[in-house]
């Protein structure tokens, strides 16, 4: 048991009935919050209060609650996934927040034309799925596990592919970017394949299709501000965007695909 | 044609145009600066006048200057296109945004900084280019003879122009804009082209940071020197 005293906060939460409704901020006080509770647990407590009062609880996305699924997606006090580096909202704790001066915490949904609000803090991120469906796969059946060393891959390359593959598709990169650009996500999904021999056969076709779909969904272009990399919970690197650019221009200039 | 259109209308294609035209403009900045600094020579403006005549009559320079006009127009047109496209991608802005936690001010203000350059640029073209090179604005140049050849005395037009505090103020503001624009833009252009490697990233970033300051300061020297001398 923690012997900390409970903290008090005022939550300013975006409420919106449905995609078509005009939303607004509503204020909810939360009291006696344990500093060790996670941000999502704090929201659960607030929602129980709302249910007791017969009010509609605040809708927000979540699933694994251990930083691996990418569902949680809140813009907290001006930053995606709130304060702290390389964490998701479910990994954020209430001790990170200042409870002085009313302890106001502003909670907004991801804002992007390609991520329309469904309800309250829940946004529709199926645009990411459609980008994946456009080419984020290997078409052939890869069969069983090959013998060790049957496909030689240098360690550094394998590491880079793994780093790209850690992307959980949360959309914080889009949320952070002033252009609501999806470059970091798409470049991670392009890189995890294009770095590896199994993915190279369809490298050109893949990058053209995925970038095309990304543009079609209405994500913005890249100004290289680096906000995505700074806010990505998995530390996906801007190097992936440079690689995607190279792959894209290489593919656009060649006919072998 | 549709391939060209699709590639150049994609987010990545439009950015490559920004990057290539931006870097082309950078090379122009270097050449132009070398000429400017001639006015600091204490020879009554002779070196500057000879240089200006060379720049406006040499065939090769003439051809390159048309490329330059195209580059600046393309850069501005695509700057506006991209800025509108990017605004459209985020139609509802955040009530609270802590942008400084994840990005630099210059990187988020490229259109504002570019507009500062543009205001300066238009004024600059009216001051000199439209009078000296194009002859669109009538101006009665004094003639000077240097080593037996007659030259139009643009040095004295420069001195006359930079005695006006408002003009000098707009120039200096434009150059501050240029410094910040390049501070982000120089390294950004390489990332856009896919040139990102840990062996040279630090060099490009460091060079760009120093280059942007040196450019802004050296360009500001000319109007400030004339104004205060
Ligand atoms: C001598 C003049 C100029 C130079 C040397 C220059 C150079 C550059 C460079 C190198 C970039 C980076 C390209 C990239 O990120 O790949 C850039 C970006 C940009 N420039 Fe300029 N520029 C100049 C004038 C202007 C003007 C007059 C405007 C607008 C009116 C402008 C607007 C922009 C914008 C908006 C961007 C960022 C585009 C984006 O990434 O979203 N620039 N510039
Ligand atoms: S790149 Fe990072 S921020 Fe973007 S979706 Fe993947 S994990 Fe989230
Ligand atoms: S709920 Fe799965 S990452 Fe946060």
JSON list of C-alpha atoms in Angstrom, two decimals, chain A residues 25 75 77-80 106 108-114 174-180 183 211-212 214-215 218-227 230-231 238-239 241-246 248-249 252-253, chain B residues 3 6-16 82 85-99 101-104 107-110 184 187-198 200:
[
{"chain": "A", "resi": 25, "resn": "UNK", "atom": "CA", "xyz": [-14.92, 20.47, -23.19]},
{"chain": "A", "resi": 75, "resn": "UNK", "atom": "CA", "xyz": [-3.63, 13.98, -26.08]},
{"chain": "A", "resi": 77, "resn": "UNK", "atom": "CA", "xyz": [-1.80, 18.60, -21.59]},
{"chain": "A", "resi": 78, "resn": "UNK", "atom": "CA", "xyz": [-0.66, 19.31, -25.12]},
{"chain": "A", "resi": 79, "resn": "UNK", "atom": "CA", "xyz": [1.23, 16.10, -25.84]},
{"chain": "A", "resi": 80, "resn": "UNK", "atom": "CA", "xyz": [0.27, 12.68, -27.26]},
{"chain": "A", "resi": 106, "resn": "UNK", "atom": "CA", "xyz": [-6.70, 18.76, -20.48]},
{"chain": "A", "resi": 108, "resn": "UNK", "atom": "CA", "xyz": [-8.25, 15.71, -26.13]},
{"chain": "A", "resi": 109, "resn": "UNK", "atom": "CA", "xyz": [-8.61, 13.11, -28.87]},
{"chain": "A", "resi": 110, "resn": "UNK", "atom": "CA", "xyz": [-6.00, 12.75, -31.66]},
{"chain": "A", "resi": 111, "resn": "UNK", "atom": "CA", "xyz": [-6.73, 15.54, -34.13]},
{"chain": "A", "resi": 112, "resn": "UNK", "atom": "CA", "xyz": [-6.42, 14.68, -37.82]},
{"chain": "A", "resi": 113, "resn": "UNK", "atom": "CA", "xyz": [-8.73, 14.75, -40.82]},
{"chain": "A", "resi": 114, "resn": "UNK", "atom": "CA", "xyz": [-7.79, 11.11, -41.41]},
{"chain": "A", "resi": 174, "resn": "UNK", "atom": "CA", "xyz": [0.16, 11.77, -36.51]},
{"chain": "A", "resi": 175, "resn": "UNK", "atom": "CA", "xyz": [-1.24, 13.42, -33.39]},
{"chain": "A", "resi": 176, "resn": "UNK", "atom": "CA", "xyz": [2.05, 15.18, -32.60]},
{"chain": "A", "resi": 177, "resn": "UNK", "atom": "CA", "xyz": [2.81, 16.37, -36.14]},
{"chain": "A", "resi": 178, "resn": "UNK", "atom": "CA", "xyz": [1.68, 19.89, -37.03]},
{"chain": "A", "resi": 179, "resn": "UNK", "atom": "CA", "xyz": [0.76, 18.48, -40.48]},
{"chain": "A", "resi": 180, "resn": "UNK", "atom": "CA", "xyz": [-0.96, 15.35, -39.11]},
{"chain": "A", "resi": 183, "resn": "UNK", "atom": "CA", "xyz": [5.26, 9.39, -42.36]},
{"chain": "A", "resi": 211, "resn": "UNK", "atom": "CA", "xyz": [2.54, 6.10, -49.86]},
{"chain": "A", "resi": 212, "resn": "UNK", "atom": "CA", "xyz": [-0.28, 6.43, -52.37]},
{"chain": "A", "resi": 214, "resn": "UNK", "atom": "CA", "xyz": [-1.35, 7.44, -47.13]},
{"chain": "A", "resi": 215, "resn": "UNK", "atom": "CA", "xyz": [-1.89, 10.47, -49.39]},
{"chain": "A", "resi": 218, "resn": "UNK", "atom": "CA", "xyz": [-5.55, 12.81, -46.26]},
{"chain": "A", "resi": 219, "resn": "UNK", "atom": "CA", "xyz": [-2.48, 12.72, -44.01]},
{"chain": "A", "resi": 220, "resn": "UNK", "atom": "CA", "xyz": [-0.16, 15.72, -44.41]},
{"chain": "A", "resi": 221, "resn": "UNK", "atom": "CA", "xyz": [3.36, 15.95, -45.82]},
{"chain": "A", "resi": 222, "resn": "UNK", "atom": "CA", "xyz": [6.58, 15.91, -43.79]},
{"chain": "A", "resi": 223, "resn": "UNK", "atom": "CA", "xyz": [8.27, 19.16, -42.72]},
{"chain": "A", "resi": 224, "resn": "UNK", "atom": "CA", "xyz": [10.94, 17.18, -40.83]},
{"chain": "A", "resi": 225, "resn": "UNK", "atom": "CA", "xyz": [10.10, 18.87, -37.52]},
{"chain": "A", "resi": 226, "resn": "UNK", "atom": "CA", "xyz": [10.90, 15.60, -35.74]},
{"chain": "A", "resi": 227, "resn": "UNK", "atom": "CA", "xyz": [7.85, 15.87, -33.45]},
{"chain": "A", "resi": 230, "resn": "UNK", "atom": "CA", "xyz": [10.15, 12.74, -30.09]},
{"chain": "A", "resi": 231, "resn": "UNK", "atom": "CA", "xyz": [6.65, 11.57, -29.15]},
{"chain": "A", "resi": 238, "resn": "UNK", "atom": "CA", "xyz": [13.42, 9.42, -38.48]},
{"chain": "A", "resi": 239, "resn": "UNK", "atom": "CA", "xyz": [15.96, 7.29, -40.31]},
{"chain": "A", "resi": 241, "resn": "UNK", "atom": "CA", "xyz": [11.41, 8.23, -43.14]},
{"chain": "A", "resi": 242, "resn": "UNK", "atom": "CA", "xyz": [14.65, 8.86, -45.03]},
{"chain": "A", "resi": 243, "resn": "UNK", "atom": "CA", "xyz": [14.70, 5.18, -46.05]},
{"chain": "A", "resi": 244, "resn": "UNK", "atom": "CA", "xyz": [11.08, 5.36, -47.22]},
{"chain": "A", "resi": 245, "resn": "UNK", "atom": "CA", "xyz": [11.90, 8.48, -49.27]},
{"chain": "A", "resi": 246, "resn": "UNK", "atom": "CA", "xyz": [14.85, 6.68, -50.91]},
{"chain": "A", "resi": 248, "resn": "UNK", "atom": "CA", "xyz": [9.92, 5.68, -53.01]},
{"chain": "A", "resi": 249, "resn": "UNK", "atom": "CA", "xyz": [12.08, 7.68, -55.42]},
{"chain": "A", "resi": 252, "resn": "UNK", "atom": "CA", "xyz": [9.23, 5.78, -58.98]},
{"chain": "A", "resi": 253, "resn": "UNK", "atom": "CA", "xyz": [12.29, 5.98, -61.23]},
{"chain": "B", "resi": 3, "resn": "UNK", "atom": "CA", "xyz": [3.29, 9.00, -63.85]},
{"chain": "B", "resi": 6, "resn": "UNK", "atom": "CA", "xyz": [1.26, 11.27, -59.67]},
{"chain": "B", "resi": 7, "resn": "UNK", "atom": "CA", "xyz": [4.85, 11.31, -58.46]},
{"chain": "B", "resi": 8, "resn": "UNK", "atom": "CA", "xyz": [5.09, 15.09, -58.30]},
{"chain": "B", "resi": 9, "resn": "UNK", "atom": "CA", "xyz": [1.69, 15.48, -56.66]},
{"chain": "B", "resi": 10, "resn": "UNK", "atom": "CA", "xyz": [2.44, 13.00, -53.92]},
{"chain": "B", "resi": 11, "resn": "UNK", "atom": "CA", "xyz": [3.45, 14.34, -50.52]},
{"chain": "B", "resi": 12, "resn": "UNK", "atom": "CA", "xyz": [6.94, 12.95, -51.08]},
{"chain": "B", "resi": 13, "resn": "UNK", "atom": "CA", "xyz": [7.23, 14.34, -54.62]},
{"chain": "B", "resi": 14, "resn": "UNK", "atom": "CA", "xyz": [6.16, 17.83, -53.57]},
{"chain": "B", "resi": 15, "resn": "UNK", "atom": "CA", "xyz": [8.71, 17.77, -50.79]},
{"chain": "B", "resi": 16, "resn": "UNK", "atom": "CA", "xyz": [11.50, 16.80, -53.18]},
{"chain": "B", "resi": 82, "resn": "UNK", "atom": "CA", "xyz": [2.07, 22.08, -49.09]},
{"chain": "B", "resi": 85, "resn": "UNK", "atom": "CA", "xyz": [-2.42, 20.56, -47.80]},
{"chain": "B", "resi": 86, "resn": "UNK", "atom": "CA", "xyz": [-0.94, 20.26, -44.31]},
{"chain": "B", "resi": 87, "resn": "UNK", "atom": "CA", "xyz": [-3.56, 22.59, -42.81]},
{"chain": "B", "resi": 88, "resn": "UNK", "atom": "CA", "xyz": [-6.28, 20.49, -44.39]},
{"chain": "B", "resi": 89, "resn": "UNK", "atom": "CA", "xyz": [-4.86, 17.39, -42.72]},
{"chain": "B", "resi": 90, "resn": "UNK", "atom": "CA", "xyz": [-5.44, 18.97, -39.27]},
{"chain": "B", "resi": 91, "resn": "UNK", "atom": "CA", "xyz": [-8.76, 20.85, -39.62]},
{"chain": "B", "resi": 92, "resn": "UNK", "atom": "CA", "xyz": [-9.42, 20.99, -35.86]},
{"chain": "B", "resi": 93, "resn": "UNK", "atom": "CA", "xyz": [-6.50, 22.20, -33.78]},
{"chain": "B", "resi": 94, "resn": "UNK", "atom": "CA", "xyz": [-5.75, 21.28, -30.18]},
{"chain": "B", "resi": 95, "resn": "UNK", "atom": "CA", "xyz": [-6.96, 23.47, -27.34]},
{"chain": "B", "resi": 96, "resn": "UNK", "atom": "CA", "xyz": [-3.67, 22.89, -25.52]},
{"chain": "B", "resi": 97, "resn": "UNK", "atom": "CA", "xyz": [-0.49, 22.09, -27.42]},
{"chain": "B", "resi": 98, "resn": "UNK", "atom": "CA", "xyz": [2.99, 21.84, -25.98]},
{"chain": "B", "resi": 99, "resn": "UNK", "atom": "CA", "xyz": [4.81, 21.88, -29.32]},
{"chain": "B", "resi": 101, "resn": "UNK", "atom": "CA", "xyz": [8.40, 19.77, -26.08]},
{"chain": "B", "resi": 102, "resn": "UNK", "atom": "CA", "xyz": [8.95, 17.95, -29.36]},
{"chain": "B", "resi": 103, "resn": "UNK", "atom": "CA", "xyz": [10.14, 20.32, -32.11]},
{"chain": "B", "resi": 104, "resn": "UNK", "atom": "CA", "xyz": [11.98, 23.57, -32.80]},
{"chain": "B", "resi": 107, "resn": "UNK", "atom": "CA", "xyz": [10.80, 23.93, -38.04]},
{"chain": "B", "resi": 108, "resn": "UNK", "atom": "CA", "xyz": [7.19, 24.79, -37.24]},
{"chain": "B", "resi": 109, "resn": "UNK", "atom": "CA", "xyz": [7.37, 28.28, -38.77]},
{"chain": "B", "resi": 110, "resn": "UNK", "atom": "CA", "xyz": [8.78, 27.66, -42.23]},
{"chain": "B", "resi": 184, "resn": "UNK", "atom": "CA", "xyz": [15.91, 24.18, -40.15]},
{"chain": "B", "resi": 187, "resn": "UNK", "atom": "CA", "xyz": [19.46, 19.82, -42.90]},
{"chain": "B", "resi": 188, "resn": "UNK", "atom": "CA", "xyz": [15.80, 19.18, -43.66]},
{"chain": "B", "resi": 189, "resn": "UNK", "atom": "CA", "xyz": [16.51, 19.20, -47.40]},
{"chain": "B", "resi": 190, "resn": "UNK", "atom": "CA", "xyz": [18.93, 16.27, -47.00]},
{"chain": "B", "resi": 191, "resn": "UNK", "atom": "CA", "xyz": [16.48, 14.23, -44.95]},
{"chain": "B", "resi": 192, "resn": "UNK", "atom": "CA", "xyz": [13.84, 14.83, -47.64]},
{"chain": "B", "resi": 193, "resn": "UNK", "atom": "CA", "xyz": [16.20, 13.40, -50.25]},
{"chain": "B", "resi": 194, "resn": "UNK", "atom": "CA", "xyz": [16.72, 10.35, -48.07]},
{"chain": "B", "resi": 195, "resn": "UNK", "atom": "CA", "xyz": [20.26, 11.35, -47.11]},
{"chain": "B", "resi": 196, "resn": "UNK", "atom": "CA", "xyz": [20.32, 10.33, -43.47]},
{"chain": "B", "resi": 197, "resn": "UNK", "atom": "CA", "xyz": [23.27, 8.36, -42.16]},
{"chain": "B", "resi": 198, "resn": "UNK", "atom": "CA", "xyz": [24.88, 8.48, -38.76]},
{"chain": "B", "resi": 200, "resn": "UNK", "atom": "CA", "xyz": [27.42, 12.39, -41.80]}
]
